[in-house]
PDB file of C-alpha atoms in Angstrom:
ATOM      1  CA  UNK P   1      38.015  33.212   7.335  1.00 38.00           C
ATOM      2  CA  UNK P   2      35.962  31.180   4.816  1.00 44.00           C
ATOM      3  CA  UNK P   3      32.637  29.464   6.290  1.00 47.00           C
ATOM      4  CA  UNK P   4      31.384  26.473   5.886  1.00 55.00           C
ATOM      5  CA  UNK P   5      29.377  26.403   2.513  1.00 76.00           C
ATOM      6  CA  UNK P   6      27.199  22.891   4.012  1.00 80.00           C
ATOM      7  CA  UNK P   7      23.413  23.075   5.562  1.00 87.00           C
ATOM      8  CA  UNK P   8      23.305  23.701   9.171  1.00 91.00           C
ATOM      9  CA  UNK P   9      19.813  23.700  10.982  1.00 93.00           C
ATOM     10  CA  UNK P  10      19.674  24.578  14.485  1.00 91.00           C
ATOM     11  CA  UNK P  11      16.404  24.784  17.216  1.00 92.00           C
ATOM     12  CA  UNK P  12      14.163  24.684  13.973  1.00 92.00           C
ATOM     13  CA  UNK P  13      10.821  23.286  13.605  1.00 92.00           C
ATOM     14  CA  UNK P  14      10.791  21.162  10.284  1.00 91.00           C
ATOM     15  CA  UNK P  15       7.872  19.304  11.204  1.00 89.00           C
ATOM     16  CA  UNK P  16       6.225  17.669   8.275  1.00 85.00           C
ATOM     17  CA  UNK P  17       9.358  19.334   5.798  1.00 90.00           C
ATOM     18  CA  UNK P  18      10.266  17.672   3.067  1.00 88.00           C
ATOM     19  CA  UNK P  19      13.989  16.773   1.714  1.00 92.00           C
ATOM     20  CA  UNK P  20      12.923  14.615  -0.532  1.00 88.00           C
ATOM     21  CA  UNK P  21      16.075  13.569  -3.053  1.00 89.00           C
ATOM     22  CA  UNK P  22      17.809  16.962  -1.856  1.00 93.00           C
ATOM     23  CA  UNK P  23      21.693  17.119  -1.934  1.00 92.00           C
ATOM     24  CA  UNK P  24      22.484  17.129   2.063  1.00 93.00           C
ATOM     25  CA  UNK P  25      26.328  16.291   2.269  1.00 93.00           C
ATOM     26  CA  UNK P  26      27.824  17.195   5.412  1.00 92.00           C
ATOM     27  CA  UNK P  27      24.427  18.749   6.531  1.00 93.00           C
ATOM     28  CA  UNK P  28      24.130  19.224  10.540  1.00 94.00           C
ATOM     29  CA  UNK P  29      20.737  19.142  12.394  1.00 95.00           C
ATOM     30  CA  UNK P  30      20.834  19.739  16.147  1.00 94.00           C
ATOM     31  CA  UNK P  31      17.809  20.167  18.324  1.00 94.00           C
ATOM     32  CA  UNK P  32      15.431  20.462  15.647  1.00 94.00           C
ATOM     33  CA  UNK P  33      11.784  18.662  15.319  1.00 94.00           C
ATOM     34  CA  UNK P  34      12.179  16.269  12.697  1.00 93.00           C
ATOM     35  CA  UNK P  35       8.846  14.446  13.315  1.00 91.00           C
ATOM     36  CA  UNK P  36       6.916  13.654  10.292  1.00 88.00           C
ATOM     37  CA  UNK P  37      10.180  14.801   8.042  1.00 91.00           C
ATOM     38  CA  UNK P  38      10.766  13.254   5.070  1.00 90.00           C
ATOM     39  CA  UNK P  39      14.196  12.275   3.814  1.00 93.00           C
ATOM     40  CA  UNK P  40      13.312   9.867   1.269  1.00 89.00           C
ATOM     41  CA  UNK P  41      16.595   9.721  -1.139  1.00 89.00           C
ATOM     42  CA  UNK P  42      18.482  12.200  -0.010  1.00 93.00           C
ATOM     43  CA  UNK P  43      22.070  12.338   0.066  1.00 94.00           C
ATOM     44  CA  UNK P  44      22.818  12.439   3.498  1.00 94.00           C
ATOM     45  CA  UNK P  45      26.222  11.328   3.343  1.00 94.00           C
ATOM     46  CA  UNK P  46      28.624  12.432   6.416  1.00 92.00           C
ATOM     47  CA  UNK P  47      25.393  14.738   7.911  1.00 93.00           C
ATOM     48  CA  UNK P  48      25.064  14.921  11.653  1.00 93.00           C
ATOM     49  CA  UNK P  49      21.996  14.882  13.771  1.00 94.00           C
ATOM     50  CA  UNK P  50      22.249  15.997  17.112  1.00 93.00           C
ATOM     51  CA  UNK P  51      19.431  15.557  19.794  1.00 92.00           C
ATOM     52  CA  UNK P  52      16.257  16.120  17.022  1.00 94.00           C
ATOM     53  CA  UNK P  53      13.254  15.262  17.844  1.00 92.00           C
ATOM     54  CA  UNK P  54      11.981  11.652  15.698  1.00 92.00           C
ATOM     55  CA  UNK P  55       9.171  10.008  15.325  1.00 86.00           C
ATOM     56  CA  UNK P  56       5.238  10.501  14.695  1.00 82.00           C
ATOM     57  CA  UNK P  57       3.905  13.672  13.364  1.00 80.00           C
ATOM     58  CA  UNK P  58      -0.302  13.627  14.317  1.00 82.00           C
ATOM     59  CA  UNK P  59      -1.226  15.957  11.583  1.00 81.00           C
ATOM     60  CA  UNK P  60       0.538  13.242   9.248  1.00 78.00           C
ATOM     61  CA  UNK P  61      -1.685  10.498  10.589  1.00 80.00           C
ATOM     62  CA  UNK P  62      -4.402  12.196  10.647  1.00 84.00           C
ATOM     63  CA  UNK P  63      -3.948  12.979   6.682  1.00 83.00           C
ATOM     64  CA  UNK P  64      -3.276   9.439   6.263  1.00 81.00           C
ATOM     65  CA  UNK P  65      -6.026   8.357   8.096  1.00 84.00           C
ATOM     66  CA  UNK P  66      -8.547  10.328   6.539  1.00 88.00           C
ATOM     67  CA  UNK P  67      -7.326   9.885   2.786  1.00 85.00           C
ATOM     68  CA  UNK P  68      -7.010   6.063   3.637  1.00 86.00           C
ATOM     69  CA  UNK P  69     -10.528   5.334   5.142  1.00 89.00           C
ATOM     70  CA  UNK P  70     -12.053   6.985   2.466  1.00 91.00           C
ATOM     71  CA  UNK P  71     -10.363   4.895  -0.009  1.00 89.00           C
ATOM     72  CA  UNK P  72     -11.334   1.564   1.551  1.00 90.00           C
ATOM     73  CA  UNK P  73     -14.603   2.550   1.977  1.00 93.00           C
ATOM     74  CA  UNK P  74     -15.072   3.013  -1.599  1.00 93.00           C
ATOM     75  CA  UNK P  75     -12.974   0.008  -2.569  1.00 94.00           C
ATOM     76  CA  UNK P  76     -15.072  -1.642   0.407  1.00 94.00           C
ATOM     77  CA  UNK P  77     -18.670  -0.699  -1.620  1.00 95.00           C
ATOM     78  CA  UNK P  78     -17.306  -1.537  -5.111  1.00 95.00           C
ATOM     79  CA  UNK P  79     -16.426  -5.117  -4.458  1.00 95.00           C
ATOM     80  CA  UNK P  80     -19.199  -6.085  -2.218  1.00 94.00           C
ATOM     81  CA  UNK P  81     -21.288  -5.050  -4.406  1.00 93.00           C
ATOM     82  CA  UNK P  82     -19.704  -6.403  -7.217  1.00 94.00           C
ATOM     83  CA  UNK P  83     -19.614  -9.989  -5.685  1.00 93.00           C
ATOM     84  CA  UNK P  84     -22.752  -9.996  -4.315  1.00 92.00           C
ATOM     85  CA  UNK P  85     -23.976  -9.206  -7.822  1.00 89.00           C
ATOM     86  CA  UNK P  86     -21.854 -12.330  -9.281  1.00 89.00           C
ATOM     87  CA  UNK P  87     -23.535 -14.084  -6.614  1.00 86.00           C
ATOM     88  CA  UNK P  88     -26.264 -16.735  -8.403  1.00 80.00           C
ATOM     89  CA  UNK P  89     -25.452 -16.274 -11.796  1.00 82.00           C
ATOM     90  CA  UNK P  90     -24.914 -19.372 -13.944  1.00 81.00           C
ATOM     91  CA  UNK P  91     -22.807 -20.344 -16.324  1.00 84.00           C
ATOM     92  CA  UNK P  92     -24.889 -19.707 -20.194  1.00 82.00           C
ATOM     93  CA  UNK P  93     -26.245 -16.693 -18.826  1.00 85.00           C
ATOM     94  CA  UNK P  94     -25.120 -13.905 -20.767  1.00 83.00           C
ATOM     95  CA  UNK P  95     -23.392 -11.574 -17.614  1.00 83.00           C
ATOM     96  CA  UNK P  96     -21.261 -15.063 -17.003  1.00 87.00           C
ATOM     97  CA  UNK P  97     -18.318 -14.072 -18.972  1.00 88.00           C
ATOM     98  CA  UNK P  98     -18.040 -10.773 -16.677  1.00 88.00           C
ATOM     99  CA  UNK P  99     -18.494 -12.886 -13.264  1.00 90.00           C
ATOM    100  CA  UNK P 100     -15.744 -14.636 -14.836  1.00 91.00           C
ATOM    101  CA  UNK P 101     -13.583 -12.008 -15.517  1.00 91.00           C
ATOM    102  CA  UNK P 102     -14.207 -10.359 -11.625  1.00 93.00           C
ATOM    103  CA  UNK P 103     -13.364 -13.667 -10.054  1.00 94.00           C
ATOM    104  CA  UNK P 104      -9.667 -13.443 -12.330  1.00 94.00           C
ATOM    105  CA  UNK P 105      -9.321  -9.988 -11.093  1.00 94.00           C
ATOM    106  CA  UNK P 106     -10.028 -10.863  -7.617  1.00 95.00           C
ATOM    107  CA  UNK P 107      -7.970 -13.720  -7.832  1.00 95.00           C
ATOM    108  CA  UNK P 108      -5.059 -11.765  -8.892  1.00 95.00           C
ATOM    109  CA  UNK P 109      -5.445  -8.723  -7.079  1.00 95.00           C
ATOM    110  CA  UNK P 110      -5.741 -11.683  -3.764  1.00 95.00           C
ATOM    111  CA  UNK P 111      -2.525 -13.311  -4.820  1.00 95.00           C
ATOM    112  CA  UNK P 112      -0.538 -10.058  -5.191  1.00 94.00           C
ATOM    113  CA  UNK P 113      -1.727  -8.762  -2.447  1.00 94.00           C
ATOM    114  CA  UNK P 114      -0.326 -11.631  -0.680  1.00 92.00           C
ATOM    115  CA  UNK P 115       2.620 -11.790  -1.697  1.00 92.00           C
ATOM    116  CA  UNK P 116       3.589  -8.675  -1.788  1.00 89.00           C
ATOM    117  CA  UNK P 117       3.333  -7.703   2.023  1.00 88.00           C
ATOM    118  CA  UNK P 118       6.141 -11.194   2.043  1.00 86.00           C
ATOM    119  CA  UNK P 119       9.346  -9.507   4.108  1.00 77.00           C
ATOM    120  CA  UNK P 120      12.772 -10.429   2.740  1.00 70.00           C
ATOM    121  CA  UNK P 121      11.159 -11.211  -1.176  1.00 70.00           C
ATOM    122  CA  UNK P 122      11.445  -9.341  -4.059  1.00 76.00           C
ATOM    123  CA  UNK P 123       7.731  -7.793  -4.184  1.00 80.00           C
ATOM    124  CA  UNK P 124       7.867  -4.950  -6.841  1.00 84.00           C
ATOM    125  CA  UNK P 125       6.566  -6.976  -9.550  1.00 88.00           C
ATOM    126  CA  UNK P 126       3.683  -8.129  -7.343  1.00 91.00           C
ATOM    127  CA  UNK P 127       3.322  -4.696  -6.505  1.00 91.00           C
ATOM    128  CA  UNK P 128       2.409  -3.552  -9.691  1.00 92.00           C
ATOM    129  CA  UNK P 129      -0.013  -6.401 -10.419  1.00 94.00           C
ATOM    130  CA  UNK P 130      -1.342  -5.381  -7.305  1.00 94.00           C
ATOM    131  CA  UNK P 131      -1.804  -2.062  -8.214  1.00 93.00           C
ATOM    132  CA  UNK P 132      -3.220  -2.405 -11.411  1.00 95.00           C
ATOM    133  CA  UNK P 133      -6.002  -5.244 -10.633  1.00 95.00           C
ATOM    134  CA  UNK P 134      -6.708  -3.289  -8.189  1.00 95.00           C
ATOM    135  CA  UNK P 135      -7.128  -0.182 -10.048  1.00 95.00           C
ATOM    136  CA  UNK P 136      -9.284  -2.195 -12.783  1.00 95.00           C
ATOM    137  CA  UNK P 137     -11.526  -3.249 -10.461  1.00 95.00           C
ATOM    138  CA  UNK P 138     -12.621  -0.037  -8.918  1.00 95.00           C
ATOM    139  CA  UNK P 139     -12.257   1.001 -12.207  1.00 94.00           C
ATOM    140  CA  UNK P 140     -14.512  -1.402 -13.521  1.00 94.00           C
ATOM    141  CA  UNK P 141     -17.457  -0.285 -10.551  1.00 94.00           C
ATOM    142  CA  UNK P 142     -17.620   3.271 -10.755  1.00 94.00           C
ATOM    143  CA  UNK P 143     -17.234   3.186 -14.761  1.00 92.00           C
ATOM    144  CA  UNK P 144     -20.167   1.608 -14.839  1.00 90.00           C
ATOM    145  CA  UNK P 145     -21.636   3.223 -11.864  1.00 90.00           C
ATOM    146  CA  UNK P 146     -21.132   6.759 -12.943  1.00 90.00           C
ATOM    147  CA  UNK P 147     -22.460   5.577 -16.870  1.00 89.00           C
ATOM    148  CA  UNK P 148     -25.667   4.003 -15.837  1.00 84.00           C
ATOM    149  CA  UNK P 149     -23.915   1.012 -16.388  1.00 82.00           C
ATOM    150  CA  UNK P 150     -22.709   1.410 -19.944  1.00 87.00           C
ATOM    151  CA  UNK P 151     -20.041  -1.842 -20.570  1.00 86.00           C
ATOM    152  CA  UNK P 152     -17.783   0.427 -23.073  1.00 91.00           C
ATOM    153  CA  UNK P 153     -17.419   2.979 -20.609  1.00 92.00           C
ATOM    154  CA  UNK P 154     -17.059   0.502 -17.521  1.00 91.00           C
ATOM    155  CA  UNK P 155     -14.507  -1.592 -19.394  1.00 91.00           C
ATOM    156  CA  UNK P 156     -12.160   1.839 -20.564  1.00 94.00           C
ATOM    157  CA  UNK P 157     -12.678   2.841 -17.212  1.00 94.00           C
ATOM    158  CA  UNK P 158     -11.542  -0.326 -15.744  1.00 94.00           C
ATOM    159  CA  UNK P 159      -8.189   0.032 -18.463  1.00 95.00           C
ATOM    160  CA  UNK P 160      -7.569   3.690 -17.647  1.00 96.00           C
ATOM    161  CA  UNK P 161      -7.279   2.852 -13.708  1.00 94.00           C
ATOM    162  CA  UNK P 162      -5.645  -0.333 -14.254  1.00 94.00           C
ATOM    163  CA  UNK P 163      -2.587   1.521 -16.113  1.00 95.00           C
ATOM    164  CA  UNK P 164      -2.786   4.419 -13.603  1.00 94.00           C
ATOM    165  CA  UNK P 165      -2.484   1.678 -10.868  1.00 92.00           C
ATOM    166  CA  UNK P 166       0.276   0.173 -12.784  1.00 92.00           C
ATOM    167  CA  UNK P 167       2.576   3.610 -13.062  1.00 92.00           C
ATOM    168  CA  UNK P 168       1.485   4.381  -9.496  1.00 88.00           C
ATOM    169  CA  UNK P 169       3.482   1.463  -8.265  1.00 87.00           C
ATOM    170  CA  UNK P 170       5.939   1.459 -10.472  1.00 86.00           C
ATOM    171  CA  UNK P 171       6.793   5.395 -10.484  1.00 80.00           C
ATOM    172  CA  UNK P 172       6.095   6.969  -7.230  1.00 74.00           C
ATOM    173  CA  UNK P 173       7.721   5.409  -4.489  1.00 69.00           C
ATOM    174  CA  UNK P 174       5.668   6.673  -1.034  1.00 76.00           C
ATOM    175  CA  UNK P 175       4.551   4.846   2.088  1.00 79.00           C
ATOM    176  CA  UNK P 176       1.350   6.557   2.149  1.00 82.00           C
ATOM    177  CA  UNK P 177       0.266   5.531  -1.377  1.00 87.00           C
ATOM    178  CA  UNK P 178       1.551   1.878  -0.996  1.00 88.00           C
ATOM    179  CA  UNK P 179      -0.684   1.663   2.340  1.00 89.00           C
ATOM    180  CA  UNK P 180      -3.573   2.386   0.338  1.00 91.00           C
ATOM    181  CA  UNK P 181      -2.815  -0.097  -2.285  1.00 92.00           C
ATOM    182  CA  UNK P 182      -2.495  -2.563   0.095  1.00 94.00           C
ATOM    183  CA  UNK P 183      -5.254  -1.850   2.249  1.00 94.00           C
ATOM    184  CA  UNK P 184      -8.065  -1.738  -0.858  1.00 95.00           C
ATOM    185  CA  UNK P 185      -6.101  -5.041  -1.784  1.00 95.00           C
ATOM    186  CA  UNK P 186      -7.144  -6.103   1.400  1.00 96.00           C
ATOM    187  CA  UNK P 187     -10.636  -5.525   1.044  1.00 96.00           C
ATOM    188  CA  UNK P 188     -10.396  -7.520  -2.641  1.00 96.00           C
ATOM    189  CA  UNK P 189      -8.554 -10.642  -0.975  1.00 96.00           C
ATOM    190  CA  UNK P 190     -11.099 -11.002   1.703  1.00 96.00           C
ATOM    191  CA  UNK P 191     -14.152 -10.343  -1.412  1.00 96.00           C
ATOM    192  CA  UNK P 192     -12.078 -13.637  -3.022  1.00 96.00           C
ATOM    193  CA  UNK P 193     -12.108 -14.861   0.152  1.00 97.00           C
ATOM    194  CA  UNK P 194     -15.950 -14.744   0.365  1.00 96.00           C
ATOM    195  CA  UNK P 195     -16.584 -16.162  -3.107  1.00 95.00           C
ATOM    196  CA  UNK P 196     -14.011 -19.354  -2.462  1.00 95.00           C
ATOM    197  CA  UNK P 197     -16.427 -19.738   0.888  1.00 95.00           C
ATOM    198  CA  UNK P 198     -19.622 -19.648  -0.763  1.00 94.00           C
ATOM    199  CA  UNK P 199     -18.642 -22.234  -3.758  1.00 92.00           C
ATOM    200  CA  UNK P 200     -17.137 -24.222  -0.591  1.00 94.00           C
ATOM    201  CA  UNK P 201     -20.307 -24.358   0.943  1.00 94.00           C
ATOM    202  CA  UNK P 202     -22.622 -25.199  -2.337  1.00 91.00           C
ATOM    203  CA  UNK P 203     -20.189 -28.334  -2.991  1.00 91.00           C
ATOM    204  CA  UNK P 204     -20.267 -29.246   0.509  1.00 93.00           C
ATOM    205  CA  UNK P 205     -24.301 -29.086   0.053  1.00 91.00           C
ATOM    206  CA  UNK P 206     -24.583 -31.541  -2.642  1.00 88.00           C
ATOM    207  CA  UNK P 207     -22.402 -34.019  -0.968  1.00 84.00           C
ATOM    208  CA  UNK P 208     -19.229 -33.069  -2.985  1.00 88.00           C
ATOM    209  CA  UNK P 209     -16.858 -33.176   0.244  1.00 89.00           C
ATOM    210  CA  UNK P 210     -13.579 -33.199  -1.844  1.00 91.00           C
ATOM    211  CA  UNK P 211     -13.951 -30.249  -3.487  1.00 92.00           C
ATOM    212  CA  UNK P 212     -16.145 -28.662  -1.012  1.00 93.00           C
ATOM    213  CA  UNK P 213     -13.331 -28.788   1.361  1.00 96.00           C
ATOM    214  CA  UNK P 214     -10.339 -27.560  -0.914  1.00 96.00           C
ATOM    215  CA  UNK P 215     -12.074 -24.750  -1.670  1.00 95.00           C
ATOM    216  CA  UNK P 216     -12.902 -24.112   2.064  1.00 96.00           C
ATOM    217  CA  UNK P 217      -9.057 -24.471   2.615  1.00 96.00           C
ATOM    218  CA  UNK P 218      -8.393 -22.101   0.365  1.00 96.00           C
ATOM    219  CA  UNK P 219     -11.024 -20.074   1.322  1.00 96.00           C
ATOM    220  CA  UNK P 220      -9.322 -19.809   5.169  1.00 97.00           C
ATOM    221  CA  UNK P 221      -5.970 -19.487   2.925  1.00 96.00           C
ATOM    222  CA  UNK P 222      -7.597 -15.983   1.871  1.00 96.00           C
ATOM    223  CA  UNK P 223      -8.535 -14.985   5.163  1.00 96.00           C
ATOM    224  CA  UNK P 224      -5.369 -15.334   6.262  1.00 96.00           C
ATOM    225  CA  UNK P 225      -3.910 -13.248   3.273  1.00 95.00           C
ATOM    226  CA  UNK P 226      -6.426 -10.635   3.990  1.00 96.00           C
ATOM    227  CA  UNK P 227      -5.464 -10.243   7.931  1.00 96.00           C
ATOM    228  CA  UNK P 228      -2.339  -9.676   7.177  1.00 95.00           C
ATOM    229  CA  UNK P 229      -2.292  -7.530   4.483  1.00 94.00           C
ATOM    230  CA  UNK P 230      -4.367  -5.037   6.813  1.00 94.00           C
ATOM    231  CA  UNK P 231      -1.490  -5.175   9.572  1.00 94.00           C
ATOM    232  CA  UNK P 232       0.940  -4.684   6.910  1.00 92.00           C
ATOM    233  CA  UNK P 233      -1.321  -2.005   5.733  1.00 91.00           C
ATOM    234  CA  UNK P 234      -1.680  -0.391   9.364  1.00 88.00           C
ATOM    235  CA  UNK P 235       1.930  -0.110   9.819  1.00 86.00           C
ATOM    236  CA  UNK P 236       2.345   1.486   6.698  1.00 86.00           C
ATOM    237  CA  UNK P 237       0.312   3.793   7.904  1.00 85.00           C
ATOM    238  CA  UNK P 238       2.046   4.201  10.307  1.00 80.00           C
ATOM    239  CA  UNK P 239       5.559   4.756   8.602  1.00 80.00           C
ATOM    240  CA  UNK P 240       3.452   7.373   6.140  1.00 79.00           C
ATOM    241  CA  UNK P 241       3.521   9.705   9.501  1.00 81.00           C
ATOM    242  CA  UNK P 242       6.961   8.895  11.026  1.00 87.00           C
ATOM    243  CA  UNK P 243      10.318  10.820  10.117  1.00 91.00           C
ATOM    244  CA  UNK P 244      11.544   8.935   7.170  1.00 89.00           C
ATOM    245  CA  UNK P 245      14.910   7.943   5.843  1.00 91.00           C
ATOM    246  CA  UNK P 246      13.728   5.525   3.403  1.00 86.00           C
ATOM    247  CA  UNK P 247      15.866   5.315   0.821  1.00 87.00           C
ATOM    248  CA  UNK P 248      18.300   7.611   1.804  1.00 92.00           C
ATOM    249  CA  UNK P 249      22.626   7.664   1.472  1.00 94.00           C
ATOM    250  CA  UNK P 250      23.260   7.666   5.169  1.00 93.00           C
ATOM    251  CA  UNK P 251      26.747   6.682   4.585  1.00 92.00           C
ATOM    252  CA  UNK P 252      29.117   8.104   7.337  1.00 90.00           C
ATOM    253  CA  UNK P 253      25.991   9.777   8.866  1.00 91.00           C
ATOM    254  CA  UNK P 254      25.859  10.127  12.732  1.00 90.00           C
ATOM    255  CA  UNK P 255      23.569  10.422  15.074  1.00 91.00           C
ATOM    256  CA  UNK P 256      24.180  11.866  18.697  1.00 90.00           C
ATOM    257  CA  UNK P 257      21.121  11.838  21.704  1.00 88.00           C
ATOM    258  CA  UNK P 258      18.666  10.612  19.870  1.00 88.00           C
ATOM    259  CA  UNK P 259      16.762   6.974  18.258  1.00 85.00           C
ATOM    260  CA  UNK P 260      16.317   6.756  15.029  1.00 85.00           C
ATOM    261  CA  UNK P 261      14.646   3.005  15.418  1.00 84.00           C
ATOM    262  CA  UNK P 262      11.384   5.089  15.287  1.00 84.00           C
ATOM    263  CA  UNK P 263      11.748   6.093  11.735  1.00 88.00           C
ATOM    264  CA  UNK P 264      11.077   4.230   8.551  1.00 86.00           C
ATOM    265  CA  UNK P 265      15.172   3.158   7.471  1.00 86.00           C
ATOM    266  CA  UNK P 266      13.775   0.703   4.399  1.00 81.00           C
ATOM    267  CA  UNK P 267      16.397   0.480   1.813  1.00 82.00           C
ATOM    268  CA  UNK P 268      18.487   3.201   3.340  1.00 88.00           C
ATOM    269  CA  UNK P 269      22.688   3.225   2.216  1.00 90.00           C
ATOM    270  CA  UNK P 270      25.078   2.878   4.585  1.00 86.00           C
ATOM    271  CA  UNK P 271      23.019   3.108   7.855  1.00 82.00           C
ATOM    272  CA  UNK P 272      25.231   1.779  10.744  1.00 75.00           C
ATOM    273  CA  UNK P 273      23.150   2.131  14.290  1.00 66.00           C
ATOM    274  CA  UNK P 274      25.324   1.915  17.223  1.00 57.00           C
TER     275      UNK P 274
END
C-alpha cells in the first residue's frame, strides 16, 4: 500500500518553528504546540489542524521586547536631542538650513506615521516614507554623533539609513520589524508634536492668537497621531509573538478543537472561520 507522500505532525513541539513560504498542501497538525509558529506565506491549502496549541510564545515577546525598547530608546535620545538643539535658533543663522531640514523630516516621518497605522487604507507607500525618514533621521544623529559631528559623514549617514529604511519596508515583510518602525515613528511624531507646541506658544506670547492657536491644534493633532501609533505599535508587538498565518493560502484549510482568532490572519487566502 502506497502512503501518503503529505506532512503529518503529531504531539510535536514546534514552538517558535518557522514555515515561512514552505509548500504545506494537505499538511496535518494534531496536538502539536504551535505557539509563536510562523506560517507567514505558506501554502497551506487543504492542511488540517487538529487541537494545536495557538497563541503567545513568551520567549517571542520577550525577544521583541528587548530588541524593541532598545530601539526606541535610541530613536528616543536622537530626536530629543536633535529638537532640543533646533530649539532657539533663528532664521540667518548659519545651522538654520539644517533645523529646517529636521522639522521636514519630522514632519514627514509624523504624517506617515499617521497614516500608516489607518485600518482598511492602502498604507505601503506610507510605509516606506515612514521607514526611510525615519531611518534618515537616526541616521542623521549618530552620523554625526559617532564623527564628532562631521556634516559629510552625518548627511551619507543619514542617506545610507534612509535607503536601508526604504528596502526594509518595502522588502521584508515581518510584524516584528514593522513594530519597530512604527514605534521609533512614534517617538518622531510626538518630537513634531513638541516643536508645533513650542512655536504655538511663542505666537500665542506676542499676541498672535490666530496662528498661535492653529499651530496648537495641530500640535494636539500630533499627539493624537503619536498615541496611537504606540497602540498600533504595542499590538504589533504583540502579533510579532503570536502563531502567525499572515499571509498565508489557507484555502480549504480546517481547523478542529481549537481558535485561531488568537493568531495574526492579516492578508491570509481563503480563511473561512466557522
Amino acid at each position: 500500500m502506497a502512503t501518503s507522500s503529505f506532512p503529518r505532525f503529531s504531539n510535536q513541539d514546534l514552538r517558535q518553528h518557522s514555515f515561512r513560504l514552505q509548500d504545506l498542501q494537505q499538511a496535518t497538525f494534531v496536538d502539536c504546540d504551535l505557539r509563536g509558529c510562523n506560517f507567514q506565506g505558506a501554502n497551506l491549502t487543504g492542511a488540517t489542524f487538529i487541537a494545536c496549541r495557538v497563541g503567545y510564545s513568551r520567549q517571542q515577546l520577550a525577544i521583541s521586547a528587548i530588541l524593541l525598547v532598545s530601539a526606541v530608546m535610541l530613536m528616543l535620545h536622537a530626536i530629543s536631542s536633535m529638537v532640543f538643539g533646533a530649539l532657539g535658533q533663528l532664521p540667518g543663522r548659519p545651522a538654520w538650513p539644517y533645523v529646517v531640514a529636521l522639522y521636514i523630516a519630522l514632519a514627514i516621518a509624523a504624517t506617515s506615521t499617521g497614516i500608516q497605522t489607518i485600518p482598511f487604507c492602502y498604507t505601503r507607500p506610507f510605509q516606506r516614507l515612514m521607514g526611510a525618514s525615519v531611518g534618515a533621521l537616526v541616521g542623521f544623529f549618530y552620523g554625526g554623533v559617532l564623527t564628532e559631528e562631521n556634516l559629510i559623514s552625518a548627511i551619507v549617514s543619514a542617506v545610507f539609513l534612509g535607503i536601508l529604511g526604504l528596502w526594509l519596508t518595502w522588502r521584508v515583510h515581518q510584524t516584528r520589524m514593522m513594530a519597530l518602525l512604527t514605534l521609533m515613528g512614534a517617538i518622531a511624531t510626538y518630537g513634531f508634536a513638541f516643536v508645533l507646541g513650542t512655536t504655538a506658544s511663542d505666537h500665542l506670547t506676542i499676541g498672535l492668537w490666530g496662528w498661535g492657536l492653529v499651530w496648537a491644534g495641530l500640535s494636539i493633532f500630533y499627539i493624537g497621531v503619536t498615541i496611537r501609533s504606540v497602540v498600533v505599535g504595542w499590538q504589533l508587538i504583540q502579533y510579532s509573538a503570536v502563531t502567525s498565518f499572515r499571509s498565508a493560502n489557507l484555502t480549504q484549510c480546517h481547523f478542529q478543537k481549537m481558535d485561531i482568532r488568537c493568531c495574526d490572519t492579516s492578508e491570509a487566502i481563503g480563511l473561512q472561520i466557522s
